[in-house]
Short mmCIF file of C-alpha atoms in Angstrom, two decimals:
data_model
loop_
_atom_site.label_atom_id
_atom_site.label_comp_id
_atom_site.label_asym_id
_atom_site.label_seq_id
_atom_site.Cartn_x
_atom_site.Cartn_y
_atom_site.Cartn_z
CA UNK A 617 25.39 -10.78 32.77
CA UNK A 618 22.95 -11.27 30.02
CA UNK A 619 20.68 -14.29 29.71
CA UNK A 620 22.71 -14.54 26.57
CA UNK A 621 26.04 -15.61 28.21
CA UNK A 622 24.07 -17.54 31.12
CA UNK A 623 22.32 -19.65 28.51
CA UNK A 624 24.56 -20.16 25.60
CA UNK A 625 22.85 -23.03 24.05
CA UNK A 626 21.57 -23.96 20.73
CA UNK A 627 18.10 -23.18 20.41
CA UNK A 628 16.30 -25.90 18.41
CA UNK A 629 13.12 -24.05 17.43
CA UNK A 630 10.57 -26.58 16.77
CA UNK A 631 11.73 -28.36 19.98
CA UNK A 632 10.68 -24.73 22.07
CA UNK A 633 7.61 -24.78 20.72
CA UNK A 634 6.90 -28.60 22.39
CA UNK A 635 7.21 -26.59 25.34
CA UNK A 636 3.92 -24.17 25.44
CA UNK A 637 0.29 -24.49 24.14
CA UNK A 638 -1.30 -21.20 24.77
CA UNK A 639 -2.13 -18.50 21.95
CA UNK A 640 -1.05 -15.48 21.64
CA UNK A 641 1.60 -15.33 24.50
CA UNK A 642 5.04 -14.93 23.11
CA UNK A 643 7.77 -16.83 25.04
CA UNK A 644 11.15 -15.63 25.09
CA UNK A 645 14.02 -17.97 23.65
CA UNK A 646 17.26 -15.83 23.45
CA UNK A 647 18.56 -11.67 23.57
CA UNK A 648 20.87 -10.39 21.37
CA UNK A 649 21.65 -6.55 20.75
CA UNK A 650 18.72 -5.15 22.92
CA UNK A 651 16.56 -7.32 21.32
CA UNK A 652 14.42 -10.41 22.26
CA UNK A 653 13.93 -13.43 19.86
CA UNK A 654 9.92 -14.66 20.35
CA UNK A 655 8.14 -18.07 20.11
CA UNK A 656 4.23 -17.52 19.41
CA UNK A 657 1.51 -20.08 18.59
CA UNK A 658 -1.03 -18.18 16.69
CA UNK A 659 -5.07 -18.93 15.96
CA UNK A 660 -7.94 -16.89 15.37
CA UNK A 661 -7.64 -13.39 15.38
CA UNK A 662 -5.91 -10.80 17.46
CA UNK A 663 -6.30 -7.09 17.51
CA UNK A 664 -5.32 -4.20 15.58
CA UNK A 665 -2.14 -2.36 16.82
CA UNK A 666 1.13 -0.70 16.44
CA UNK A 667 4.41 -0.50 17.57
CA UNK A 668 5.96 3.26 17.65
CA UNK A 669 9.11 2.90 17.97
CA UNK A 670 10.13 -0.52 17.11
CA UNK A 671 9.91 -2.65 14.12
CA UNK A 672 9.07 -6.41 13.98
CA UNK A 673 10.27 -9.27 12.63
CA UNK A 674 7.81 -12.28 11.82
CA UNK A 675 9.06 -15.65 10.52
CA UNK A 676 6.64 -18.25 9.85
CA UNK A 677 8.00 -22.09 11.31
CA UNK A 678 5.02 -23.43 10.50
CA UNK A 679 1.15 -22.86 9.27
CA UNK A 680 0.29 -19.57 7.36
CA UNK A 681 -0.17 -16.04 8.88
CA UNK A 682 -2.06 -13.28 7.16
CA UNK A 683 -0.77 -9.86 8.29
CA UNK A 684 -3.37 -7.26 7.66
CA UNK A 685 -2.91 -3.26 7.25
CA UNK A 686 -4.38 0.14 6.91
CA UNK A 687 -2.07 1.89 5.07
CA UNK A 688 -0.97 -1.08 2.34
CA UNK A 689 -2.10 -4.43 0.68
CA UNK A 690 -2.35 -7.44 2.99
CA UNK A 691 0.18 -10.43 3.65
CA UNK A 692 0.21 -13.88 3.14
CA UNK A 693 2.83 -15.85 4.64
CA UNK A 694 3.86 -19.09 4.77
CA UNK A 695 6.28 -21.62 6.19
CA UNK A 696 9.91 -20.08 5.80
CA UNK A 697 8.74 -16.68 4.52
CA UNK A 698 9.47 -13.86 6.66
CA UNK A 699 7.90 -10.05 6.75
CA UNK A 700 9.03 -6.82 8.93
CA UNK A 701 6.10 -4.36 10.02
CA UNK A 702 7.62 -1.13 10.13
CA UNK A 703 7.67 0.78 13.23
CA UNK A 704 4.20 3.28 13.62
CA UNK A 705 2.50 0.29 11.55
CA UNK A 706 -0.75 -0.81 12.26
CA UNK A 707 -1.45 -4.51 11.79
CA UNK A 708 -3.91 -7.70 12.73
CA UNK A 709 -2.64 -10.84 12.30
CA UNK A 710 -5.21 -13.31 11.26
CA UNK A 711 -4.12 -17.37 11.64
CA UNK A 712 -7.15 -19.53 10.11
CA UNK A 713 -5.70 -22.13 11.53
CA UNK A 714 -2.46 -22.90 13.94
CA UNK A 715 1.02 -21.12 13.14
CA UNK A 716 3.94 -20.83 14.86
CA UNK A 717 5.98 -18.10 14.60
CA UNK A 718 9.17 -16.44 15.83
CA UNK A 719 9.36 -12.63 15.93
CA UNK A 720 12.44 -10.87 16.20
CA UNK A 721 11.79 -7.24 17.83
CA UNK A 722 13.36 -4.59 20.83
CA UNK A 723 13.28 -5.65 24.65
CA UNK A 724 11.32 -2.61 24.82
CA UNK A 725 8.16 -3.89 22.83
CA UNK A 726 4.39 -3.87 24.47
CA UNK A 727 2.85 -6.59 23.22
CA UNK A 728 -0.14 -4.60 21.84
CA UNK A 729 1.58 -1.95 21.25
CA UNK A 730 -0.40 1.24 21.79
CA UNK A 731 -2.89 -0.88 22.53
CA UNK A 732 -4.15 -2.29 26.12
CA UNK A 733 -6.64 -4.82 25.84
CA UNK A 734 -7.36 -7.58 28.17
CA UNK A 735 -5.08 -9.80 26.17
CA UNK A 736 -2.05 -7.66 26.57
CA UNK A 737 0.75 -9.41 27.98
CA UNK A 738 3.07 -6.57 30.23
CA UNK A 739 6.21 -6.80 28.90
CA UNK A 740 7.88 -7.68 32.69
CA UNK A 741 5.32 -10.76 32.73
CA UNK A 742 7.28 -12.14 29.39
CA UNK A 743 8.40 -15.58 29.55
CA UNK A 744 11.33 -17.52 29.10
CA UNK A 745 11.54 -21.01 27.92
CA UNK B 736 13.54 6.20 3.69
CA UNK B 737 14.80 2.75 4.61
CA UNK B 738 15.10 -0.61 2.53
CA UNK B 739 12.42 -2.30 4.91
CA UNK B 740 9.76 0.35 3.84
CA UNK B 741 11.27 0.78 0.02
CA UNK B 742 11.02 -3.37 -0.20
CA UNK B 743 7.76 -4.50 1.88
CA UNK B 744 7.91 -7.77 0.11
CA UNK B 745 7.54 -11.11 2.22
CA UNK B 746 11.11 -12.65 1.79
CA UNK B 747 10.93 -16.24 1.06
CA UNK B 748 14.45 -17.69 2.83
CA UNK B 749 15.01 -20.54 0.14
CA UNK B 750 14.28 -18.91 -3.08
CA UNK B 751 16.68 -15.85 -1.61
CA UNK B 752 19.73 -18.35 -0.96
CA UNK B 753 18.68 -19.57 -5.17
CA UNK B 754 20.17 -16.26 -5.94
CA UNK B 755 23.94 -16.54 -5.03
CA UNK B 756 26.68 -19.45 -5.25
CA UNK B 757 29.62 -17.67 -3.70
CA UNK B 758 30.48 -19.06 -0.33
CA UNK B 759 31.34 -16.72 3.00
CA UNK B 760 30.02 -13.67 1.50
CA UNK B 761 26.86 -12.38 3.39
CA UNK B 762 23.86 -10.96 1.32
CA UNK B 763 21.35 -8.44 2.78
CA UNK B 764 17.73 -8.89 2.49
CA UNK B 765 16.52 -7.27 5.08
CA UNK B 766 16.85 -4.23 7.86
CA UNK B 767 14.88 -3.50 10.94
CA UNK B 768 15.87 -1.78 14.63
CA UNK B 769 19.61 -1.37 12.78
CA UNK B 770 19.88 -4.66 12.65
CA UNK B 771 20.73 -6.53 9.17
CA UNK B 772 19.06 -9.92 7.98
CA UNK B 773 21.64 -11.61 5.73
CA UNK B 774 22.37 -15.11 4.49
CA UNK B 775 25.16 -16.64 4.02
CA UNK B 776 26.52 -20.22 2.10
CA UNK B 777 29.85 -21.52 3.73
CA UNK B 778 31.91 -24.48 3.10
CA UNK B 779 35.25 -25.29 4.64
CA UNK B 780 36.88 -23.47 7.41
CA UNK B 781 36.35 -19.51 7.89
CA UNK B 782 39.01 -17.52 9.74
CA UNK B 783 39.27 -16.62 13.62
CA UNK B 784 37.53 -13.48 14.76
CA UNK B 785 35.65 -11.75 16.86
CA UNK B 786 32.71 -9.11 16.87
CA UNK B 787 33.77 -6.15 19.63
CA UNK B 788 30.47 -4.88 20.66
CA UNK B 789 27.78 -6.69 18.26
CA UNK B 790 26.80 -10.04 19.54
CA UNK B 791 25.60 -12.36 16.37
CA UNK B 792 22.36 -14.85 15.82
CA UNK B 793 23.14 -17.67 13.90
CA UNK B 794 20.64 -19.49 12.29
CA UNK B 795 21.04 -22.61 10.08
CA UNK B 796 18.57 -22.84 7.24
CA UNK B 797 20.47 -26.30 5.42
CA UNK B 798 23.35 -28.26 6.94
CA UNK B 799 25.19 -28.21 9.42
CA UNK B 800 27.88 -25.82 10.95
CA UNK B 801 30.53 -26.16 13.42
CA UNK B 802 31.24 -22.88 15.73
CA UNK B 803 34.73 -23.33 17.65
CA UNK B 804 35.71 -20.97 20.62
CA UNK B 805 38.97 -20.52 22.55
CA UNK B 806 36.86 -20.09 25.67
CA UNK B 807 33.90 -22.49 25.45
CA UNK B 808 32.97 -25.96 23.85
CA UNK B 809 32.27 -26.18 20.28
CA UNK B 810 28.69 -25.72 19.40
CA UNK B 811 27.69 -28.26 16.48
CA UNK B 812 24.11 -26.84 15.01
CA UNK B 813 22.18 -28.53 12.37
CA UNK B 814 18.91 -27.30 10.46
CA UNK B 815 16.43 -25.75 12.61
CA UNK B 816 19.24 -24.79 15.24
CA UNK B 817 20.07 -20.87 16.27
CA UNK B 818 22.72 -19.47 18.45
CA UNK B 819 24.13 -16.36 19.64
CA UNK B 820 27.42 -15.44 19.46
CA UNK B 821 28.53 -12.73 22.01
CA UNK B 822 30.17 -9.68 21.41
CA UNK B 823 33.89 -10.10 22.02
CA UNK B 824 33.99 -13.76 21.36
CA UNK B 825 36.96 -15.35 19.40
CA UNK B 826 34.60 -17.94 17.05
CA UNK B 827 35.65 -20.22 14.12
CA UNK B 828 32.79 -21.27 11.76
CA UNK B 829 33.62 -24.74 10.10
CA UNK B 830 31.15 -26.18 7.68
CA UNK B 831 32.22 -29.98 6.48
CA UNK B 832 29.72 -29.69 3.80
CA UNK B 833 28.10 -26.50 2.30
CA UNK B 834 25.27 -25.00 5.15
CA UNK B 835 23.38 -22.50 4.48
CA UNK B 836 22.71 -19.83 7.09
CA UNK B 837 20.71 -16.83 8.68
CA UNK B 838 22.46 -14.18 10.31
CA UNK B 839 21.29 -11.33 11.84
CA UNK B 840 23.56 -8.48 13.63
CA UNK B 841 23.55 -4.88 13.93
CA UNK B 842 24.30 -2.91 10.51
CA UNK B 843 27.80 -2.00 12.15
CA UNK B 844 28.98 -5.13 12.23
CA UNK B 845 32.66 -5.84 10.22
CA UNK B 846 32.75 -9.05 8.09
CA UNK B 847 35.76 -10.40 9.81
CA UNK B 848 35.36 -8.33 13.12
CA UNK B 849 38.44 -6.80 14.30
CA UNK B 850 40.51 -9.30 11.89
CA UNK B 851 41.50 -7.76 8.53
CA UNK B 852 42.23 -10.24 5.48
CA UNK B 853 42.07 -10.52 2.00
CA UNK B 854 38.61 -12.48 2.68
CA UNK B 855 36.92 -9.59 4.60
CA UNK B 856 34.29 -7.93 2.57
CA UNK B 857 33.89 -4.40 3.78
CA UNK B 858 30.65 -3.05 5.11
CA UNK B 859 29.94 -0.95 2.08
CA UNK B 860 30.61 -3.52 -0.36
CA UNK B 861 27.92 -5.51 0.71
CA UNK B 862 25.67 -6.72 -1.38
CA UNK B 863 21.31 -6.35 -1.29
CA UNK B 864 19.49 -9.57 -2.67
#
């Protein structure tokens, strides 16, 4: 049974995010269709990396999020805009100050990607709130 | 080459549902992991149906919507509120007032699920925003 059908309440999103401080560390709110949807709190920088086989969904709740790329023009973002990075991507989100965002993306996702740093999360250590 | 990659664009939620007036007819404006982003204004009652193998993410942007079941409690969600519906679940959407939603489910999915009326838009006739 999915977590899906074992916890088929409403989310209220800003309310989740009352519920963790740290940066960086997505938190897992609800699955749908193989996929997870995230809660992150953002600051600073992170690290360059991609995703090969799964694309992912950003939406900004609150604060602004710069996405930038290799291969194409930066992104600003703001409250209520969203932004998908294609699969095979490379990206570094930059948050001058706090945002909070939820990403949309595949069970399957490594938090860095291709990338292992120190700051990878492993995708079996994922939380949910 | 897919819609995500040909349109890169942030996608700024409100200024997207300033586009359309039409109520219960879902918009596209964005695709990722097969999945569809759409939006959606509803007022009134919809009809009875169910999605056979996609579950649904519901995600109210302005208003409020009711979501009745035959085999659960009716979920009220305001602003700020998600849900997933399950694949194979008999659900109702009832809006008092007009709400404006997010939905996201697999590209597959059937307007009306395995109901067929004069309100079902098929999958081809949807419509990119």
């Amino acid at each position: 049974m999915s977590k899906t059908v074992m916890n088929p309440d409403p989310k209220r999103i800003i309310t989740k995010f009352e519920l963790f401080d740290e940066y960086w560390t997505h938190k897992i709110i609800a699955e749908f269709n193989n996929q997870y949807v995230k809660l992150a709190k953002l600051k600073g920088k992170f690290i360059w990396h991609a995703h090969e086989h799964e694309d992912e969904l950003f939406y900004i709740v609150k604060g602004s999020l710069m996405l930038k790329f290799r291969d194409r023009n930066d992104v600003n973002l703001t409250e209520g805009e969203m932004y998908i990075v294609p699969a095979g991507v490379d990206h570094l989100p930059v948050a001058k100050e706090e945002c909070w965002v939820m990403l949309i993306e595949p069970k399957s996702t490594f938090h860095t990607g291709s990338t292992q740093t120190g700051r990878s999360v492993k995708t079996e250590d994922q939380e949910w709130i």
